[in-house]
Coordinates of C-alpha atoms and ligand atoms in Angstrom, one line a residue:
X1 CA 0.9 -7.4 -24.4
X2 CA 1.2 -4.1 -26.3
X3 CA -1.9 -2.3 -27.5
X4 CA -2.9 -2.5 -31.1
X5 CA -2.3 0.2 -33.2
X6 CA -5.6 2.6 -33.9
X7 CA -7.0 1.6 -37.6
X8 CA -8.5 5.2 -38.5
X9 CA -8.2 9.1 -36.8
X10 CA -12.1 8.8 -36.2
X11 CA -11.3 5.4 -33.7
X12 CA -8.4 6.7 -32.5
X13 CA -10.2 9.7 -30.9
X14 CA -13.8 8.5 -30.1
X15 CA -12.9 6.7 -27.1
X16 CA -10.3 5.2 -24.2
X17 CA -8.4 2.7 -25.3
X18 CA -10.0 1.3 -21.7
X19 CA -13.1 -0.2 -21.2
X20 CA -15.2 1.8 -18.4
X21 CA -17.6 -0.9 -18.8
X22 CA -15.4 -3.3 -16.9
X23 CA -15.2 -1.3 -14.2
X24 CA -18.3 0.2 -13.7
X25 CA -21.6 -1.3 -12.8
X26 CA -23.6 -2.0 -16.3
X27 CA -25.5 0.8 -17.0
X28 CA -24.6 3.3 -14.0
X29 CA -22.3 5.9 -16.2
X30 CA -23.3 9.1 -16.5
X31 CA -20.7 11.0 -18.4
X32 CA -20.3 15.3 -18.0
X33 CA -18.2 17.4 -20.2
X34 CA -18.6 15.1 -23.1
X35 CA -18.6 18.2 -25.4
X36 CA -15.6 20.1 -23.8
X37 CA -12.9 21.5 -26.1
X38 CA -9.8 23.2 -26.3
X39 CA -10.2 26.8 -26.7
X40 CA -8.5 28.8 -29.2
X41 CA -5.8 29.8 -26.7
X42 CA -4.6 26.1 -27.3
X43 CA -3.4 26.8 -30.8
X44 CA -4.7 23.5 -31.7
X45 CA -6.5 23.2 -35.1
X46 CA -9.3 20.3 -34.8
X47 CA -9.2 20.1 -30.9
X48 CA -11.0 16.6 -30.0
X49 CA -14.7 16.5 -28.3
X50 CA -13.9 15.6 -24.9
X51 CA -10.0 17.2 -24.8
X52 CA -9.4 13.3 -24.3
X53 CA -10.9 12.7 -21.2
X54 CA -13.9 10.9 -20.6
X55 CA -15.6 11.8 -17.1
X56 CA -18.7 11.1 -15.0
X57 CA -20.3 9.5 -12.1
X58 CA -20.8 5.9 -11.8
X59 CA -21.6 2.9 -9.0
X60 CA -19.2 0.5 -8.2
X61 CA -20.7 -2.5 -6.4
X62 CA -23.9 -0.1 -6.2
X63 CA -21.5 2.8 -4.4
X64 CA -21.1 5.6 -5.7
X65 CA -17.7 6.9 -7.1
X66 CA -16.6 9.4 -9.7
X67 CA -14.5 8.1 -12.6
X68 CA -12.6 9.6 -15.5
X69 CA -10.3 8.1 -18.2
X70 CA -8.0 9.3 -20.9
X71 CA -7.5 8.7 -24.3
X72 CA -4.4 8.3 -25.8
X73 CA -6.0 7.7 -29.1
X74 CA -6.6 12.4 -28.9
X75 CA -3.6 13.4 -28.6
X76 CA -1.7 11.3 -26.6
X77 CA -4.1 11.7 -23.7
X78 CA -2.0 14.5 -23.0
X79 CA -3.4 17.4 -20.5
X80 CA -4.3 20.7 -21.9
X81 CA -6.3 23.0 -19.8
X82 CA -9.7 21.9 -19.9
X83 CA -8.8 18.2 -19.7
X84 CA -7.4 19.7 -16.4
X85 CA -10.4 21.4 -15.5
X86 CA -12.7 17.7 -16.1
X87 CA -10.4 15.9 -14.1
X88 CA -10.6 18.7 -11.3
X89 CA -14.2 18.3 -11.8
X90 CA -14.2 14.9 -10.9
X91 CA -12.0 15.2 -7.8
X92 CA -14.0 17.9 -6.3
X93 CA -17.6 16.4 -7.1
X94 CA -16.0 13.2 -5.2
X95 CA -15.0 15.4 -2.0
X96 CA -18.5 17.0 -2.2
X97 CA -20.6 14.1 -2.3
X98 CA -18.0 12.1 -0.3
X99 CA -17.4 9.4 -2.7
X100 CA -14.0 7.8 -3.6
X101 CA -12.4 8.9 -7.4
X102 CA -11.0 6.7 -9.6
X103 CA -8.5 7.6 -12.4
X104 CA -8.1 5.1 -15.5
X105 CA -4.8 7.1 -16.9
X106 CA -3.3 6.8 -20.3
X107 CA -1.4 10.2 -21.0
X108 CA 1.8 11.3 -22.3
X109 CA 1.9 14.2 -19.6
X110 CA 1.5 18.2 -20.0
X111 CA 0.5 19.1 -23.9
X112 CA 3.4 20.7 -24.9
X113 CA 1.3 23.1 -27.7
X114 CA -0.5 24.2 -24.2
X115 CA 2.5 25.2 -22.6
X116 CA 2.3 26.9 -19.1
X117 CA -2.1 26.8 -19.2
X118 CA -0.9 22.6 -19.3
X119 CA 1.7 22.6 -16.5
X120 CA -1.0 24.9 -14.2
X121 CA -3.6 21.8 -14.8
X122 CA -1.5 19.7 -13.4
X123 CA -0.7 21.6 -10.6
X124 CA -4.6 22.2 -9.6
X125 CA -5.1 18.6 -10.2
X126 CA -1.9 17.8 -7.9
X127 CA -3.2 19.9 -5.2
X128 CA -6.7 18.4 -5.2
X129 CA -4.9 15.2 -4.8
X130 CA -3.5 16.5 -1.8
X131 CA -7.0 18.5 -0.4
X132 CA -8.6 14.8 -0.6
X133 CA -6.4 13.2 0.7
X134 CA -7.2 11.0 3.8
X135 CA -10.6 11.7 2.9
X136 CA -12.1 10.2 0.2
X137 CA -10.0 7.1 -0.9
X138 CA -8.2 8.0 -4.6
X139 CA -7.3 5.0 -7.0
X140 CA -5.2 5.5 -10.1
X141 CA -5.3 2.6 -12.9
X142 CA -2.1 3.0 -15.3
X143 CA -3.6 1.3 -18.0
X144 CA -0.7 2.4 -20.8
X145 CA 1.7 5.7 -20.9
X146 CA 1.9 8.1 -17.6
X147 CA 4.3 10.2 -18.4
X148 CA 5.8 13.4 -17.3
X149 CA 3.2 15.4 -15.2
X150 CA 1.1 12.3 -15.6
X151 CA 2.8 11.0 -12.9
X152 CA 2.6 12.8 -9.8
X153 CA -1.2 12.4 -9.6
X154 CA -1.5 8.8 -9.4
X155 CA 1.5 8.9 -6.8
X156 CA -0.1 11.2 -4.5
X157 CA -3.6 9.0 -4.7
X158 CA -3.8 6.1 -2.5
X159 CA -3.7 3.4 -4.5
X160 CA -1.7 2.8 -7.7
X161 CA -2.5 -0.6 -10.0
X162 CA -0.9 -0.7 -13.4
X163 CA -1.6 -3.4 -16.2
X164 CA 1.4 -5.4 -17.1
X165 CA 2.9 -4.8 -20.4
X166 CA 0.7 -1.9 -21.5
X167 CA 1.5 0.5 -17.8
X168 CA 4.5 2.8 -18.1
X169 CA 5.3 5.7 -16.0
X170 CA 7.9 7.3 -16.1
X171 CA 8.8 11.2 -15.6
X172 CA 10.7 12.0 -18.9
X173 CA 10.1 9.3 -21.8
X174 CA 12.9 7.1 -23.2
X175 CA 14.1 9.4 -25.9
X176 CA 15.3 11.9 -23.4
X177 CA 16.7 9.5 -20.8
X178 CA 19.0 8.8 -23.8
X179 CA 19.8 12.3 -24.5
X180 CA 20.7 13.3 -20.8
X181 CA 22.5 10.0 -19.6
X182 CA 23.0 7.8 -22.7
X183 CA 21.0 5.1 -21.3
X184 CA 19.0 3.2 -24.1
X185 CA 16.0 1.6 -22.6
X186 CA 12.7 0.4 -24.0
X187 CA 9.7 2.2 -22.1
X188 CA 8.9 -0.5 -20.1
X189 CA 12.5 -1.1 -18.9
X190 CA 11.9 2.2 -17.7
X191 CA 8.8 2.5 -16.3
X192 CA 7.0 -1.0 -16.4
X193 CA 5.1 -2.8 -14.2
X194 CA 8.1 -4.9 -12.6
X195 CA 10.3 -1.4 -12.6
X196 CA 7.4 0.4 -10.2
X197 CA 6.1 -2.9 -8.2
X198 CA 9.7 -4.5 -7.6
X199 CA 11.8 -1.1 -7.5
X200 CA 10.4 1.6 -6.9
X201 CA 7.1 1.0 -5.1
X202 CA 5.1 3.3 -7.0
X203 CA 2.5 0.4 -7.8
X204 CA 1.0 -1.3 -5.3
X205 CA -0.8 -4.5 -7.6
X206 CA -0.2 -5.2 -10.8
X207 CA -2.8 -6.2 -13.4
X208 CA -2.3 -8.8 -16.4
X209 CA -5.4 -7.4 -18.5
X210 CA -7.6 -4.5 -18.0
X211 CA -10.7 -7.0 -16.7
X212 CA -8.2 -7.5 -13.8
X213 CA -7.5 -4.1 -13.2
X214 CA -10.9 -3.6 -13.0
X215 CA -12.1 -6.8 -10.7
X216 CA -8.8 -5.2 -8.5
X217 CA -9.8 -1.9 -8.2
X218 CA -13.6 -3.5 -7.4
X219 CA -11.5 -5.5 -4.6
X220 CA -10.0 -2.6 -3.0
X221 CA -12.9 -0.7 -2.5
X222 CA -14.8 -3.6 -1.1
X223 CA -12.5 -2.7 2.1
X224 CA -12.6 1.0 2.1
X225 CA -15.3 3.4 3.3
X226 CA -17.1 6.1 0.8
X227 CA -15.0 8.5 2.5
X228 CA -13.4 9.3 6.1
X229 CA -17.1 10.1 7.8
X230 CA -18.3 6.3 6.4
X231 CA -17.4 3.3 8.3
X232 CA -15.9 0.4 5.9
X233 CA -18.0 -1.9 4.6
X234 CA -19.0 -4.7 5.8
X235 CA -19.4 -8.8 4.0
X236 CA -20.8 -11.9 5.8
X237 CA -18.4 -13.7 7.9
X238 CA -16.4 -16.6 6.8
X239 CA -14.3 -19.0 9.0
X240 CA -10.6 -18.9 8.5
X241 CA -8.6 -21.1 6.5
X242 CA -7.0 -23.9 8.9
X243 CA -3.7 -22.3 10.5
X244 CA -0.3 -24.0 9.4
X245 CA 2.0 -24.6 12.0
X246 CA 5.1 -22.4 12.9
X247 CA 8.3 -24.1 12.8
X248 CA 9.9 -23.6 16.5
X249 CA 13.7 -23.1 15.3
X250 CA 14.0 -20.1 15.2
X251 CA 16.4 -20.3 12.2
X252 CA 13.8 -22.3 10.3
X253 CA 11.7 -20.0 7.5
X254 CA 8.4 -19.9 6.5
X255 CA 5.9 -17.6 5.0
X256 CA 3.9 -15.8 7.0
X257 CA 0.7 -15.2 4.7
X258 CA -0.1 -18.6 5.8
X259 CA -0.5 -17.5 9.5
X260 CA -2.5 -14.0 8.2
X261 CA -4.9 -16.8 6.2
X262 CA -5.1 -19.0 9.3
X263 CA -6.2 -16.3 11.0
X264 CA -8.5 -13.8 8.4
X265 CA -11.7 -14.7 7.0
X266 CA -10.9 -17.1 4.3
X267 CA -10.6 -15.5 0.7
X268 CA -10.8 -12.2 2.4
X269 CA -6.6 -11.3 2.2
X270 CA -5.3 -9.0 -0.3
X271 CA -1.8 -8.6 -0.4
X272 CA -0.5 -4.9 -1.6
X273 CA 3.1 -4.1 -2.9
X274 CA 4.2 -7.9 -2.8
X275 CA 7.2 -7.5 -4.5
X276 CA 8.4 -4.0 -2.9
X277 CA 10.3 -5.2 0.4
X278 CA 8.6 -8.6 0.8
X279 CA 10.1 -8.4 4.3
X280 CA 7.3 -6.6 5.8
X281 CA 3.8 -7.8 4.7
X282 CA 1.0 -5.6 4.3
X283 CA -2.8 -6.1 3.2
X284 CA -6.3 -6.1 3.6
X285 CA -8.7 -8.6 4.8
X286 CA -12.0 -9.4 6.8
X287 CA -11.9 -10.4 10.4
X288 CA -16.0 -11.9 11.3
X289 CA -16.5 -9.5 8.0
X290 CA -15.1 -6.4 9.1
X291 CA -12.3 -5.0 7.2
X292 CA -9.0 -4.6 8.4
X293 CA -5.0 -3.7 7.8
X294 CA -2.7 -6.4 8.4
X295 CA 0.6 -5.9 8.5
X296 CA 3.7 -8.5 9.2
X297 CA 6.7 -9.5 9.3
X298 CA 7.8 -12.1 6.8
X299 CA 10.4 -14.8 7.4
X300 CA 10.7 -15.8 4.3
X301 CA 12.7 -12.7 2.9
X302 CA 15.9 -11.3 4.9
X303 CA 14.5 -13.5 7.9
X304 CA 11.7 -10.4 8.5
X305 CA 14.0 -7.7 9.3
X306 CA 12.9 -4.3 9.1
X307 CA 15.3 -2.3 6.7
X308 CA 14.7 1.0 5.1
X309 CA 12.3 0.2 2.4
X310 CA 10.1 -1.6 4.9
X311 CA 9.8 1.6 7.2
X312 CA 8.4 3.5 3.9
X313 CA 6.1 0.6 3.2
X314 CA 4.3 0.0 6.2
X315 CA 4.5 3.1 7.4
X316 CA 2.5 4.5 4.8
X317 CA -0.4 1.4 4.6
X318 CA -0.6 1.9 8.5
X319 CA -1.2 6.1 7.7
X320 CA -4.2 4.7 5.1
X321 CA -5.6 2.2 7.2
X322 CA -5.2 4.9 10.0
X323 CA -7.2 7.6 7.7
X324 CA -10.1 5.0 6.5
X325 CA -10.6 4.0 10.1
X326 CA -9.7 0.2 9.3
X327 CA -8.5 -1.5 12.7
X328 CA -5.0 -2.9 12.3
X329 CA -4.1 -6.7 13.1
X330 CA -0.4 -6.4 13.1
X331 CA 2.0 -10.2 13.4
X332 CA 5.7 -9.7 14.4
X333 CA 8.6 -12.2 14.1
X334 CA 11.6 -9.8 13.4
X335 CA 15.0 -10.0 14.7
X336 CA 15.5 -6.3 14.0
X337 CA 16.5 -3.8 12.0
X338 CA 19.3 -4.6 9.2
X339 CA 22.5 -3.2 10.3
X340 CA 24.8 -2.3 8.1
X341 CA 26.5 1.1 5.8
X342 CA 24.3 0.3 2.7
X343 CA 21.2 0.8 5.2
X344 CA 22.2 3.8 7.2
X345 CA 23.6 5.3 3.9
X346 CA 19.3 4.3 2.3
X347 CA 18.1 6.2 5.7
X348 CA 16.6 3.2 7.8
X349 CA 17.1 6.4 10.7
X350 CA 14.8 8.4 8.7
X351 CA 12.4 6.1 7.0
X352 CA 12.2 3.6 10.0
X353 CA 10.7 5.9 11.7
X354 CA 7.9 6.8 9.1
X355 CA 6.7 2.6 10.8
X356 CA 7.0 4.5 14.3
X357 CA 5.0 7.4 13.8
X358 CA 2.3 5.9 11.6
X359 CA 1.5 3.7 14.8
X360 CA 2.1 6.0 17.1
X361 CA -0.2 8.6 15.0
X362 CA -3.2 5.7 14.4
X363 CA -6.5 6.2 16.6
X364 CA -7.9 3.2 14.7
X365 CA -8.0 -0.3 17.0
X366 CA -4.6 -2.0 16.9
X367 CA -3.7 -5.4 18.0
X368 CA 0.2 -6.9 18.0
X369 CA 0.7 -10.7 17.8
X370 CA 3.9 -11.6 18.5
X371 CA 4.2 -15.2 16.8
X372 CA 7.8 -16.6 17.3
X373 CA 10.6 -13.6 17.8
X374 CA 10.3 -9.6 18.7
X375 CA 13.7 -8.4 19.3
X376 CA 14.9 -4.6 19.7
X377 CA 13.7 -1.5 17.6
X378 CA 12.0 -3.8 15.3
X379 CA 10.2 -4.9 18.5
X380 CA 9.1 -1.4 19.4
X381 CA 8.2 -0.3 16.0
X382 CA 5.7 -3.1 15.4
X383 CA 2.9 -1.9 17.1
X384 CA 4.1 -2.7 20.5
X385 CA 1.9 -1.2 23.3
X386 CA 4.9 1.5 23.9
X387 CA 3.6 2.9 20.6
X388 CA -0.1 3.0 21.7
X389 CA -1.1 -0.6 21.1
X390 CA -4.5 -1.5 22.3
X391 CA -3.3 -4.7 22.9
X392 CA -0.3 -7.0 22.9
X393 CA -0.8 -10.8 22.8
X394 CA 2.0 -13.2 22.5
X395 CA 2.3 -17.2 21.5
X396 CA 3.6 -19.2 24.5
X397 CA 6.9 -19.9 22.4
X398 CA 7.9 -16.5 21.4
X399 CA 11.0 -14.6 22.1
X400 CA 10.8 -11.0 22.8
X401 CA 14.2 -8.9 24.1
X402 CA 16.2 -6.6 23.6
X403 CA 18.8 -9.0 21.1
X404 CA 19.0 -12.0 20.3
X405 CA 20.6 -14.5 23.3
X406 CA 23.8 -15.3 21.0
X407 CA 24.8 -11.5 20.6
X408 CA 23.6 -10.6 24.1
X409 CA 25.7 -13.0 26.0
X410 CA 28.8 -12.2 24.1
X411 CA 28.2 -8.2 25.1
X412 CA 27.1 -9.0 28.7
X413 CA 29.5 -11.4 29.3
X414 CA 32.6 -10.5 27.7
X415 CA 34.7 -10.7 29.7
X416 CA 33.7 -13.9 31.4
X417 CA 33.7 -15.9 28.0
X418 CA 37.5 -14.7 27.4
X419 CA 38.2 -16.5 30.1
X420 CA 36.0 -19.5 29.9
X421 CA 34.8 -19.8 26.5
X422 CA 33.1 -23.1 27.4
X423 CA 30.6 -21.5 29.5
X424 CA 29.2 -19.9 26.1
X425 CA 26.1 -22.7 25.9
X426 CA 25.0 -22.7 29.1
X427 CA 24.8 -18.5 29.5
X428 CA 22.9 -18.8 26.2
X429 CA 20.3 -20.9 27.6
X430 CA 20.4 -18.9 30.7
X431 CA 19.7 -15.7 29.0
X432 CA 17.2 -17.0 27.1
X433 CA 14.9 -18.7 29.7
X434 CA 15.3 -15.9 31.9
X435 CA 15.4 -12.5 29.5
X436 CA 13.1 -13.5 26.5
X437 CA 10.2 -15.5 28.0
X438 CA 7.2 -13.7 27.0
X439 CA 6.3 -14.5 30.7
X440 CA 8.9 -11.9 31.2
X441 CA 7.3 -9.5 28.7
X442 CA 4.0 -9.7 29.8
X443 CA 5.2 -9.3 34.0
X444 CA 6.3 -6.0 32.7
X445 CA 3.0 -5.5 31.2
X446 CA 4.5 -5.2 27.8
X447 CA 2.1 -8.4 26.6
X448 CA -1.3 -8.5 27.7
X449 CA -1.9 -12.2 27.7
X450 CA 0.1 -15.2 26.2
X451 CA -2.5 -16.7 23.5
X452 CA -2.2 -20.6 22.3
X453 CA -1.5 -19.8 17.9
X454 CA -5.3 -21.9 17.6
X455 CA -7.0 -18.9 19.3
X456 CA -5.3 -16.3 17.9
X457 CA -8.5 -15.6 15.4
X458 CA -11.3 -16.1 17.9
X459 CA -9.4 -13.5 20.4
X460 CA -8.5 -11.1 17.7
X461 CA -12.3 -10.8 17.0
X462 CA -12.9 -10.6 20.7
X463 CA -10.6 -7.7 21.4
X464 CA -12.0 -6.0 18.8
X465 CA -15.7 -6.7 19.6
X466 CA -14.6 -4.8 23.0
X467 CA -12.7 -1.9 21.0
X468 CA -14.7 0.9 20.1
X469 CA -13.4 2.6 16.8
X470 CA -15.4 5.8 17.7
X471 CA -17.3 7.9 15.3
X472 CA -15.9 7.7 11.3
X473 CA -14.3 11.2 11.0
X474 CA -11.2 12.8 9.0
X475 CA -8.2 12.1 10.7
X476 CA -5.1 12.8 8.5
X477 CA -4.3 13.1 4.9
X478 CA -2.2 9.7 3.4
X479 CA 1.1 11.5 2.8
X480 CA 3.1 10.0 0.1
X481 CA 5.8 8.4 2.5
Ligands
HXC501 C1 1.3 16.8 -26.9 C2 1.7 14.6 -27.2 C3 2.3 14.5 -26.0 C4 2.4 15.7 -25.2 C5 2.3 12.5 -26.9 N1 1.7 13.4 -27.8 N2 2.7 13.2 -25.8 N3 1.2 15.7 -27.7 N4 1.9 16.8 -25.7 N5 3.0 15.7 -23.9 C6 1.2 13.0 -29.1 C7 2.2 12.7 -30.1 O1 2.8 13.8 -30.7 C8 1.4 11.8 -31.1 O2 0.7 12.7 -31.9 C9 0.5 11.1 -30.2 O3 0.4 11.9 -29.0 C10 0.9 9.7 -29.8 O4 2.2 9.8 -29.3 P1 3.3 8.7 -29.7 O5 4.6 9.2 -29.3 O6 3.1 8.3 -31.2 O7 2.8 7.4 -28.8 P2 3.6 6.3 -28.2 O8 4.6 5.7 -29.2 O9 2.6 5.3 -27.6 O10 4.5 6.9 -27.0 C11 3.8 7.5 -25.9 C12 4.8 8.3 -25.0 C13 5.4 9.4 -26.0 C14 5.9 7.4 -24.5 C15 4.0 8.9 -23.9 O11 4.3 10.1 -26.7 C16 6.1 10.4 -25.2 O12 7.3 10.2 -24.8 N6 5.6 11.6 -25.1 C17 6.2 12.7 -24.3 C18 6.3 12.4 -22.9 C19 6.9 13.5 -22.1 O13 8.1 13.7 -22.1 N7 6.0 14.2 -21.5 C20 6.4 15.3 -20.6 C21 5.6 16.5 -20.9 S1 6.2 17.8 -19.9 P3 0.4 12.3 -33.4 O14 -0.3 13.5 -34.0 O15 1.7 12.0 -34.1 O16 -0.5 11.1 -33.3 C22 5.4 17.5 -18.4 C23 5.9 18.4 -17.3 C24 5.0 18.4 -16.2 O17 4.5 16.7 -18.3 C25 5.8 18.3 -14.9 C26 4.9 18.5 -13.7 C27 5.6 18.0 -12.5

């Protein structure tokens, strides 16, 4: 849906082309700086009442949170320097009084007439991003352009929700992609929603109207804490939704939000970055009303491997859970990580291990459920109690190993199958009755207890009844991974 052209310079500058009344609660905006303007050093002639940024403190859901939105409609909604200075204002007041910040961004980047002054802005602004990071949560609505400069901020904030259709970021427009590589390409070819939430992983939900942005960006808070020193909010309890069955063959797919809703309190699971390597899962939910991270492999896409995108995907939810002190529920069918050029050329090395060392970094309560397969590195990574798990639980069926039996036997037993290639069945069944039986796992201590799939909820909530998740403090910043 593209936006409708302003009718007249006086609507055009008056306001965000955004509603903050969708987001906020009805009469809880209390706007500061309204009558900040360009100086003189901007060159600008008739700079606009508010540099095109609308700012204040607000309640969301009766919390407190500071808010600021830009307006196209004044020049672009580009940044000069005191639009800069507002936005600081709101970023900093949010770190003082501990209360999350929430950016509604419509802007066509660093005003050019503002040159260097502009560019400094965004660097301040860039650098609060980072000095708040971890510890008060930061959400960025793209609501129309984000251009240029625009577009580091919402990237280093924790959360990034663009509305479909009118959200575009990219970092230099179409006219000068053209220029530099002849590429002609509408601006949401370039930087639309199905670009960042399919591609790039830039967004992390996707809107289809600004009421929806706003009911999201409501929803994500509603499992976030104020700030790293609050604990996460709590909702009444609601039984789970019934859990589906699993299919046993292990070359049989299915999707694995089923389990997660078989498990969660029902209604309570919100999926983030479907679209951005669908092979790992992640998202939040309610277990007995508490909020947690889930995150999970997901059969349905490249049979749940772990490539190179998923490293950068869970291992930055797991950092943000980590830093909010949400308790992680993590579910693993994976037969490992994708082999292959194309991955070690995409750094699966590198960004594989962003999975290891967020769980191996998180203090928060972790629990591993290994549902039907847990083979190799891709075994390790997910949350296994090598890595610090509090606890490992497995269903009776699963396999957990080193490799798969097919590719094992033909390694181990080479040289026997050369000879009598017959035999291939029986070591098969061999190998896996004897070297992937969780029983295995769990004499080794690498399970804690084999779980039947029906009590998987009602032992999840146990363990973490039992789990204290110590004070709410600042842990670590949520580095853009
Ligand atoms: C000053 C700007 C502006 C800017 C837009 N305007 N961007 N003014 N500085 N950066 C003004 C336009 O001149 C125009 O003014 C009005 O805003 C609306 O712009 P339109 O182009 O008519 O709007 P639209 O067709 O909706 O296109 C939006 C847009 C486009 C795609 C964002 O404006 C655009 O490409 N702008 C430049 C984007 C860009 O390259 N920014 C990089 C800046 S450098 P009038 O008076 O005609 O209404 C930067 C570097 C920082 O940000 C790097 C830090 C890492």
């Amino acid at each position: 849906m593209a936006k409708d052209p302003p009718k007249s310079q006086a609507e055009r500058t008056s306001a965000p082309y955004v509603s903050l009344g969708h987001f906020v609660d009805p009469g809880s905006f209390s706007e500061f700086g309204k009558h900040v303007t360009a100086g003189p050093r901007s060159g600008l002639r008739n700079p606009p009442e508010g540099d095109g940024v609308v700012t204040g403190n607000a309640l969301i859901d009766d919390r407190p949170v500071l808010i600021f939105a830009q307006n196209s409609g004044a020049l672009g909604g580009s940044l000069g320097e005191m639009h800069a200075v507002k936005i600081l204002q709101c970023q900093q007041r949010a770190l003082k009084n501990r209360c999350p910040v929430i950016g509604l961004i419509d802007s066509g980047g660093a005003r050019i007439q503002e040159g260097v002054s502009a560019l400094a802005g965004y660097g301040a602004i860039f650098r609060q991003n980072v000095l708040s990071s971890g510890r008060v949560p930061q959400i960025s609505v793209i609501f129309g352009s984000c251009a240029g400069g625009a577009v580091y901020s919402p990237a280093l904030t924790d959360i990034v929700i663009m509305v479909r259709g009118r959200g575009q970021m990219f970092l230099t427009g179409p006219a000068v992609v053209k220029v530099v590589t002849g590429e002609d390409l509408s601006p949401q070819e370039l930087g639309g929603s199905d670009m960042h939430s399919h591609h790039s992983g830039v967004v992390h939900l996707v809107s289809e109207n600004e009421e929806e942005a706003a009911s999201l960006t409501r929803r994500v808070l509603s499992y976030l804490p104020d700030s790293a020193w609050q604990a996460p909010p709590e909702r009444p309890p609601r039984p789970a939704r019934e859990l589906p069955p699993v299919p046993g063959d292990q070359r049989k797919v299915y999707d694995v939000r089923g389990v997660i809703e078989g498990v969660v309190d029902a209604e309570s699971f919100l999926e983030m970055q479907p679209d951005f390597a669908p092979n790992i899962i992640t998202g939040f939910a309610r277990l007995e009303g508490k909020p947690i991270g889930v995150v999970a492999n997901q059969p349905l896409r490249l049979g749940g491997v772990l490539d190179a995108q998923a490293g950068d995907k869970g291992g930055r939810f797991v950092r943000m859970c980590d830093a909010f002190g949400l308790p992680l529920v993590v579910m693993v069918d994976t037969p490992g990580f994708l082999p292959g050029t194309e991955q070690e050329r995409a750094g699966v090395i590198r960004r594989g291990a962003k999975l290891l060392y967020a769980f191996s970094e998180a203090t928060v309560p972790r629990v591993t459920v290994v549902l039907r397969k847990a083979f190799g590195g891709a075994y390790i990574a997910m949350n296994s109690k090598s890595l610090g798990a509090d606890q490992v639980f497995s269903w009776p069926t699963a396999q957990i190993a080193v490799m798969g039996a097919e590719g094992a036997v033909g390694v181990i037993h080479r040289r026997e199958l050369s000879d009598h290639p017959y035999r291939r069945a029986q070591l098969v069944k061999e190998y896996s009755e004897q070297m992937m039986s969780p029983q295995r796992a769990a004499e080794v201590f690498a399970v804690d207890a084999i779980i039947q799939p029906q009590e998987t909820r009602s032992v999840l909530a146990a363990t973490f009844r039992g789990i204290r998740s110590g004070s709410a403090q600042y842990r670590h910043d949520n580095l853009p991974l």
